[in-house]
Amino acid sequence: MLWISLETKSAEVLAIATIAALLPQTLLGPVAGVYVDRWNRKWTIIGADSFVALCSAILALLFYLNMAEVWYVYLALALRSIGSAFHSPAMQSSVPLLAPEKELTRIAAVNQTLQSICNIGGPALGAILIMSFNMSFVIMLDVIGALIACIALLFVHIPNPEQEEEEKAAGVIQEMKEGFFAIRNNHKFMWVMLVEVLVTFFVMPIVALFPLMTLVHFNGNAYQVSLIEVVYGSGMFLGGILLGIRPPKIKKIILINGTYIIMGLCLAICGLLPANGFLYFAILNAIIGLSMPYYFSPFVALMQMQFHPSVLGRVYSVSLSASLIPSMIGLLSTGLLADYVGIANVFAIGGTAILIIGISSLFNRSIMTIEDK
């Protein structure tokens, strides 16, 4: 994404690249969830990561041969997304099989902390390497990382949930329906998921435009782009550690809605900053990053608590697809909109919408009582 931003400086191109990275995962999600619940989850994760590494290696070769064009990057992102369609639900649905229910929020917080380390180190290292080496070398680091991850996973035992005989005999379409029905029959979680989908619809396009907000609105450079990512990742890192050490003794749904409100307010303020307000932009990003684990971790824990592990792969895939489909519509329209009305205005509009959604959710009884016995 950083390479595309530096090469084109176009919100539309960046939005298309983000859609390429998400669309296959979105469309394959419900089907992938069926096979995640059928297959050995450990080998599903290893297979998905190996496929992603292969796609990166091919892209690295194209850069080495000076044959890489933007549309090659689109294709590589789309192929990598296929691997993610299997990796994410396999990983998330394995957690309840390895940890007790009372620790699920903490486990999600630990995962969020690990992700934030990637967000801190990845962009900073990426910006330095892009300026110092060719892209083939930079991308090969991704291949090496995937191989290390697969080898490490060989030494981990992940149990698989037992399936009834009728589940084993069911067809793919029937099992896909079971994932949809599981969510539909859980009325309260369906409302929580609907709100999450609405928030993602506005958040995803804004996150994709962060590099251009720095480059265009604040007249920044590649190092400032990476600085924003590092600040955001540092906030996530600190928030994940705090949540992992001492989770607040309040309902998970309150943490989720509270994060929506904080995130929406900060994004709206970002859109109102003048061109010389980069310092305030960085501070607001740190606050957003700090609050993110207090949304994502409780949401994942709620999902893991609401559904049986044997159907969780399908539920997670359906939930992910439901979030990404509308967000890609927002990505495409926002990419076009930002080139005409200005990136800062997109931040202001999207942040205000998220703020309203977060406040409104506090008055929805079905959402606020989801944790009642």
Short mmCIF file of C-alpha atoms in Angstrom, two decimals, residues 25-372:
data_model
loop_
_atom_site.label_atom_id
_atom_site.label_comp_id
_atom_site.label_asym_id
_atom_site.label_seq_id
_atom_site.Cartn_x
_atom_site.Cartn_y
_atom_site.Cartn_z
CA GLN A 25 -11.90 -13.04 1.02
CA THR A 26 -15.38 -11.52 1.24
CA LEU A 27 -16.90 -13.64 -1.53
CA LEU A 28 -15.20 -16.86 -0.44
CA GLY A 29 -15.86 -16.31 3.26
CA PRO A 30 -19.08 -18.36 3.71
CA VAL A 31 -17.71 -21.25 1.62
CA ALA A 32 -14.28 -21.14 3.31
CA GLY A 33 -15.98 -21.27 6.71
CA VAL A 34 -17.60 -24.59 5.79
CA TYR A 35 -14.25 -26.18 4.98
CA VAL A 36 -12.59 -24.63 8.05
CA ASP A 37 -15.14 -26.46 10.22
CA ARG A 38 -14.57 -29.66 8.22
CA TRP A 39 -10.79 -29.70 7.84
CA ASN A 40 -7.95 -29.96 10.32
CA ARG A 41 -7.57 -26.37 11.48
CA LYS A 42 -3.83 -26.51 12.06
CA TRP A 43 -3.12 -27.66 8.50
CA THR A 44 -5.68 -25.20 7.14
CA ILE A 45 -3.69 -22.32 8.66
CA ILE A 46 -0.38 -23.71 7.41
CA GLY A 47 -1.78 -24.26 3.91
CA ALA A 48 -3.26 -20.75 3.75
CA ASP A 49 -0.02 -19.10 4.90
CA SER A 50 2.03 -21.16 2.43
CA PHE A 51 -0.21 -20.05 -0.44
CA VAL A 52 0.18 -16.40 0.61
CA ALA A 53 3.96 -16.85 0.69
CA LEU A 54 3.90 -18.28 -2.83
CA CYS A 55 1.93 -15.27 -4.12
CA SER A 56 4.43 -12.89 -2.52
CA ALA A 57 7.36 -14.79 -4.01
CA ILE A 58 5.89 -14.48 -7.52
CA LEU A 59 5.34 -10.73 -7.02
CA ALA A 60 8.92 -10.36 -5.77
CA LEU A 61 10.13 -12.08 -8.94
CA LEU A 62 8.14 -9.66 -11.11
CA PHE A 63 9.73 -6.69 -9.32
CA TYR A 64 13.17 -8.28 -9.73
CA LEU A 65 12.59 -8.63 -13.48
CA ASN A 66 11.28 -5.02 -13.68
CA MET A 67 7.95 -6.34 -14.92
CA ALA A 68 5.78 -5.21 -12.00
CA GLU A 69 2.90 -2.88 -12.76
CA VAL A 70 0.07 -1.65 -10.57
CA TRP A 71 -2.36 -4.22 -11.93
CA TYR A 72 0.09 -7.01 -11.05
CA VAL A 73 -0.05 -5.74 -7.48
CA TYR A 74 -3.86 -5.83 -7.64
CA LEU A 75 -3.72 -9.47 -8.74
CA ALA A 76 -1.23 -10.43 -6.04
CA LEU A 77 -3.36 -8.76 -3.38
CA ALA A 78 -6.43 -10.65 -4.63
CA LEU A 79 -4.65 -14.01 -4.53
CA ARG A 80 -3.32 -13.34 -1.03
CA SER A 81 -6.88 -12.54 0.00
CA ILE A 82 -7.90 -16.10 -0.91
CA GLY A 83 -5.43 -17.41 1.65
CA SER A 84 -6.78 -14.99 4.26
CA ALA A 85 -10.31 -16.32 3.65
CA PHE A 86 -9.18 -19.61 5.20
CA HIS A 87 -6.54 -18.37 7.64
CA SER A 88 -8.63 -15.91 9.70
CA PRO A 89 -11.66 -18.12 10.51
CA ALA A 90 -9.41 -21.12 11.18
CA MET A 91 -7.37 -19.12 13.68
CA GLN A 92 -10.26 -17.41 15.46
CA SER A 93 -12.38 -20.57 15.70
CA SER A 94 -9.45 -22.45 17.25
CA VAL A 95 -9.14 -20.12 20.24
CA PRO A 96 -12.17 -21.43 22.25
CA LEU A 97 -10.71 -24.94 21.88
CA LEU A 98 -7.47 -23.83 23.53
CA ALA A 99 -8.59 -21.34 26.21
CA PRO A 100 -11.36 -21.20 28.88
CA GLU A 101 -14.30 -18.88 28.25
CA LYS A 102 -13.37 -16.43 31.02
CA GLU A 103 -10.00 -15.77 29.35
CA LEU A 104 -11.28 -15.17 25.80
CA THR A 105 -11.15 -11.37 26.09
CA ARG A 106 -7.58 -11.53 27.37
CA ILE A 107 -6.55 -13.89 24.59
CA ALA A 108 -8.09 -11.56 22.02
CA ALA A 109 -6.20 -8.68 23.65
CA VAL A 110 -2.92 -10.61 23.36
CA ASN A 111 -3.62 -11.23 19.67
CA GLN A 112 -4.38 -7.53 19.26
CA THR A 113 -1.05 -6.70 20.94
CA LEU A 114 0.82 -8.98 18.54
CA GLN A 115 -0.97 -7.32 15.63
CA SER A 116 0.01 -3.89 16.92
CA ILE A 117 3.67 -4.96 17.02
CA CYS A 118 3.31 -5.71 13.30
CA ASN A 119 1.65 -2.32 12.79
CA ILE A 120 4.54 -0.60 14.56
CA GLY A 121 7.46 -2.46 13.01
CA GLY A 122 6.06 -3.21 9.55
CA PRO A 123 5.43 0.30 8.18
CA ALA A 124 8.55 1.77 9.77
CA LEU A 125 10.77 -0.99 8.43
CA GLY A 126 8.90 -0.92 5.10
CA ALA A 127 9.46 2.80 4.57
CA ILE A 128 13.18 2.48 5.34
CA LEU A 129 13.60 -0.54 3.07
CA ILE A 130 11.63 0.97 0.17
CA MET A 131 13.92 3.99 0.26
CA SER A 132 17.06 1.83 0.52
CA PHE A 133 16.43 -1.35 -1.48
CA ASN A 134 14.39 -2.58 -4.43
CA MET A 135 10.88 -3.95 -3.91
CA SER A 136 11.83 -7.56 -4.69
CA PHE A 137 14.03 -7.65 -1.57
CA VAL A 138 11.33 -6.01 0.57
CA ILE A 139 8.63 -8.47 -0.53
CA MET A 140 10.87 -11.51 0.02
CA LEU A 141 10.92 -10.60 3.72
CA ASP A 142 7.18 -11.39 3.70
CA VAL A 143 7.91 -14.82 2.22
CA ILE A 144 10.53 -15.55 4.89
CA GLY A 145 8.12 -14.45 7.63
CA ALA A 146 5.39 -16.80 6.35
CA LEU A 147 7.80 -19.75 6.24
CA ILE A 148 8.90 -19.09 9.84
CA ALA A 149 5.25 -18.94 10.92
CA CYS A 150 4.41 -22.26 9.23
CA ILE A 151 7.42 -24.04 10.74
CA ALA A 152 6.56 -22.72 14.22
CA LEU A 153 2.97 -23.95 13.89
CA LEU A 154 4.18 -27.50 13.22
CA PHE A 155 5.05 -27.74 16.93
CA VAL A 156 1.59 -26.61 18.15
CA HIS A 157 -1.31 -28.99 18.83
CA ILE A 158 -4.73 -27.57 17.86
CA PRO A 159 -7.70 -29.84 18.66
CA ASN A 160 -10.62 -30.07 16.26
CA PRO A 161 -14.26 -30.00 17.42
CA GLU A 162 -16.22 -33.22 17.07
CA GLN A 163 -18.98 -33.24 14.46
CA GLU A 164 -22.24 -35.18 14.49
CA GLU A 165 -22.78 -37.78 11.75
CA GLU A 166 -25.50 -35.66 10.11
CA GLU A 167 -23.07 -32.71 10.01
CA LYS A 168 -20.45 -34.83 8.26
CA ALA A 169 -23.01 -35.94 5.68
CA ALA A 170 -24.37 -32.46 4.99
CA GLY A 171 -23.51 -30.71 1.74
CA VAL A 172 -21.58 -27.45 1.41
CA ILE A 173 -24.72 -25.41 0.70
CA GLN A 174 -26.50 -26.86 3.72
CA GLU A 175 -23.53 -26.11 5.99
CA MET A 176 -23.34 -22.56 4.63
CA LYS A 177 -26.99 -22.11 5.53
CA GLU A 178 -26.30 -23.37 9.04
CA GLY A 179 -23.79 -20.56 9.50
CA PHE A 180 -26.37 -17.96 8.42
CA PHE A 181 -29.12 -19.56 10.51
CA ALA A 182 -26.91 -19.65 13.61
CA ILE A 183 -26.53 -15.86 13.43
CA ARG A 184 -30.17 -15.24 12.48
CA ASN A 185 -31.42 -17.30 15.41
CA ASN A 186 -29.24 -15.33 17.83
CA HIS A 187 -31.29 -12.13 17.66
CA LYS A 188 -29.11 -10.10 20.02
CA PHE A 189 -25.82 -10.94 18.36
CA MET A 190 -27.36 -10.17 14.97
CA TRP A 191 -27.99 -6.61 16.17
CA VAL A 192 -24.42 -6.30 17.49
CA MET A 193 -23.10 -7.55 14.16
CA LEU A 194 -25.31 -5.13 12.21
CA VAL A 195 -23.87 -2.17 14.10
CA GLU A 196 -20.34 -3.50 13.53
CA VAL A 197 -21.08 -3.73 9.80
CA LEU A 198 -22.26 -0.10 9.72
CA VAL A 199 -19.17 1.11 11.57
CA THR A 200 -16.87 -0.90 9.27
CA PHE A 201 -18.63 0.65 6.27
CA PHE A 202 -17.28 4.06 7.34
CA VAL A 203 -14.02 2.99 9.02
CA MET A 204 -12.56 0.89 6.22
CA PRO A 205 -12.44 3.66 3.58
CA ILE A 206 -10.94 6.12 6.06
CA VAL A 207 -8.21 3.69 7.15
CA ALA A 208 -7.32 3.08 3.49
CA LEU A 209 -6.87 6.84 3.03
CA PHE A 210 -4.52 7.37 5.98
CA PRO A 211 -1.35 7.41 3.81
CA LEU A 212 -2.89 9.96 1.42
CA MET A 213 -4.17 12.09 4.29
CA THR A 214 -0.54 12.45 5.39
CA LEU A 215 0.90 12.90 1.90
CA VAL A 216 -1.72 15.24 0.43
CA HIS A 217 -3.51 17.10 3.21
CA PHE A 218 -0.48 17.52 5.49
CA ASN A 219 2.10 17.62 2.66
CA GLY A 220 4.03 14.80 4.33
CA ASN A 221 6.55 12.25 3.07
CA ALA A 222 7.08 8.48 3.30
CA TYR A 223 8.64 8.71 6.74
CA GLN A 224 5.68 10.68 8.08
CA VAL A 225 3.33 8.07 6.57
CA SER A 226 5.20 5.35 8.45
CA LEU A 227 5.25 7.53 11.59
CA ILE A 228 1.45 7.66 11.63
CA GLU A 229 1.32 3.87 11.31
CA VAL A 230 3.85 3.52 14.14
CA VAL A 231 1.91 5.90 16.39
CA TYR A 232 -1.33 4.08 15.67
CA GLY A 233 0.33 0.68 16.23
CA SER A 234 1.93 1.90 19.47
CA GLY A 235 -1.49 2.92 20.75
CA MET A 236 -2.87 -0.52 19.85
CA PHE A 237 0.11 -2.15 21.56
CA LEU A 238 -0.42 -0.23 24.79
CA GLY A 239 -4.19 -0.78 24.70
CA GLY A 240 -3.74 -4.52 24.12
CA ILE A 241 -1.30 -4.82 27.03
CA LEU A 242 -3.60 -2.89 29.39
CA LEU A 243 -6.61 -4.97 28.36
CA GLY A 244 -4.65 -8.22 28.64
CA ILE A 245 -3.30 -7.40 32.11
CA ARG A 246 -6.51 -6.04 33.61
CA PRO A 247 -9.75 -6.19 31.60
CA PRO A 248 -12.26 -3.56 32.81
CA LYS A 249 -14.97 -5.04 35.01
CA ILE A 250 -17.79 -3.75 32.85
CA LYS A 251 -19.86 -5.37 30.11
CA LYS A 252 -18.07 -6.12 26.85
CA ILE A 253 -20.82 -4.40 24.87
CA ILE A 254 -20.20 -1.14 26.75
CA LEU A 255 -16.52 -1.32 25.81
CA ILE A 256 -17.48 -1.88 22.18
CA ASN A 257 -19.93 1.02 21.94
CA GLY A 258 -17.62 3.30 23.93
CA THR A 259 -14.85 2.65 21.41
CA TYR A 260 -17.19 3.53 18.52
CA ILE A 261 -17.88 6.90 20.15
CA ILE A 262 -14.19 7.67 20.83
CA MET A 263 -13.11 6.54 17.38
CA GLY A 264 -15.84 8.53 15.60
CA LEU A 265 -15.03 11.69 17.56
CA CYS A 266 -11.30 11.45 16.85
CA LEU A 267 -11.80 10.82 13.11
CA ALA A 268 -14.22 13.74 12.83
CA ILE A 269 -11.68 16.05 14.50
CA CYS A 270 -8.96 14.77 12.13
CA GLY A 271 -11.06 15.98 9.23
CA LEU A 272 -11.22 19.48 10.69
CA LEU A 273 -7.45 19.89 11.20
CA PRO A 274 -5.59 22.49 9.10
CA ALA A 275 -2.67 21.57 6.84
CA ASN A 276 -0.19 22.43 9.62
CA GLY A 277 -1.94 20.21 12.16
CA PHE A 278 0.08 17.02 11.57
CA LEU A 279 1.13 16.81 15.23
CA TYR A 280 -2.52 16.76 16.36
CA PHE A 281 -3.27 14.18 13.65
CA ALA A 282 -0.58 11.93 15.14
CA ILE A 283 -1.96 12.38 18.69
CA LEU A 284 -5.50 11.54 17.58
CA ASN A 285 -4.19 8.43 15.80
CA ALA A 286 -2.54 7.33 19.03
CA ILE A 287 -5.88 7.67 20.85
CA ILE A 288 -7.69 5.72 18.13
CA GLY A 289 -5.05 2.99 18.29
CA LEU A 290 -5.26 2.83 22.09
CA SER A 291 -9.03 2.37 21.97
CA MET A 292 -9.11 -0.27 19.22
CA PRO A 293 -8.36 -3.32 21.43
CA TYR A 294 -11.29 -2.29 23.63
CA TYR A 295 -13.57 -2.79 20.62
CA PHE A 296 -12.08 -5.69 18.69
CA SER A 297 -11.16 -7.98 21.59
CA PRO A 298 -14.59 -7.88 23.32
CA PHE A 299 -16.36 -8.30 19.96
CA VAL A 300 -14.36 -11.43 19.11
CA ALA A 301 -14.84 -12.78 22.65
CA LEU A 302 -18.62 -12.19 22.41
CA MET A 303 -18.76 -14.14 19.16
CA GLN A 304 -16.71 -16.99 20.59
CA MET A 305 -18.98 -17.17 23.65
CA GLN A 306 -22.25 -17.05 21.69
CA PHE A 307 -21.63 -19.99 19.33
CA HIS A 308 -20.45 -23.60 19.58
CA PRO A 309 -16.88 -24.25 18.26
CA SER A 310 -18.21 -26.71 15.64
CA VAL A 311 -20.04 -23.89 13.83
CA LEU A 312 -17.75 -21.00 14.79
CA GLY A 313 -15.68 -21.13 11.59
CA ARG A 314 -18.81 -20.55 9.50
CA VAL A 315 -20.16 -17.89 11.84
CA TYR A 316 -16.87 -15.97 11.80
CA SER A 317 -16.66 -16.18 8.00
CA VAL A 318 -20.24 -14.98 7.54
CA SER A 319 -19.67 -12.14 9.99
CA LEU A 320 -16.46 -11.11 8.23
CA SER A 321 -18.08 -11.19 4.79
CA ALA A 322 -21.07 -9.22 6.06
CA SER A 323 -18.68 -6.54 7.32
CA LEU A 324 -16.51 -6.36 4.22
CA ILE A 325 -19.14 -6.32 1.45
CA PRO A 326 -20.66 -2.93 2.38
CA SER A 327 -17.24 -1.54 3.35
CA MET A 328 -15.94 -2.20 -0.17
CA ILE A 329 -18.85 -0.24 -1.58
CA GLY A 330 -17.79 2.54 0.77
CA LEU A 331 -14.16 2.14 -0.32
CA LEU A 332 -14.94 2.56 -4.00
CA SER A 333 -17.27 5.51 -3.51
CA THR A 334 -14.96 7.16 -0.96
CA GLY A 335 -11.94 6.80 -3.22
CA LEU A 336 -13.80 8.63 -5.97
CA LEU A 337 -15.27 11.14 -3.53
CA ALA A 338 -11.93 12.00 -1.90
CA ASP A 339 -10.39 12.99 -5.22
CA TYR A 340 -13.17 15.56 -5.71
CA VAL A 341 -14.29 16.87 -2.29
CA GLY A 342 -11.02 16.42 -0.42
CA ILE A 343 -9.69 13.72 1.90
CA ALA A 344 -10.21 15.79 5.05
CA ASN A 345 -13.95 16.09 4.34
CA VAL A 346 -14.20 12.31 4.05
CA PHE A 347 -12.66 11.99 7.54
CA ALA A 348 -15.11 14.53 8.98
CA ILE A 349 -18.19 12.90 7.43
CA GLY A 350 -17.20 9.32 8.26
CA GLY A 351 -16.18 10.16 11.83
CA THR A 352 -19.48 11.94 12.50
CA ALA A 353 -21.43 8.94 11.18
CA ILE A 354 -19.53 6.53 13.46
CA LEU A 355 -20.12 8.83 16.44
CA ILE A 356 -23.88 8.82 15.80
CA ILE A 357 -23.95 5.02 15.41
CA GLY A 358 -22.06 4.52 18.69
CA ILE A 359 -24.40 6.78 20.65
CA SER A 360 -27.54 5.25 19.10
CA SER A 361 -26.43 1.72 20.02
CA LEU A 362 -26.50 2.62 23.71
CA PHE A 363 -30.28 2.92 23.45
CA ASN A 364 -30.85 -0.45 21.72
CA ARG A 365 -32.09 -2.93 24.33
CA SER A 366 -31.23 -6.03 22.29
CA ILE A 367 -27.61 -4.90 22.00
CA MET A 368 -27.18 -3.78 25.59
CA THR A 369 -28.62 -7.01 27.08
CA ILE A 370 -26.64 -9.51 24.99
CA GLU A 371 -24.56 -10.58 28.00
CA ASP A 372 -27.55 -11.09 30.33
#
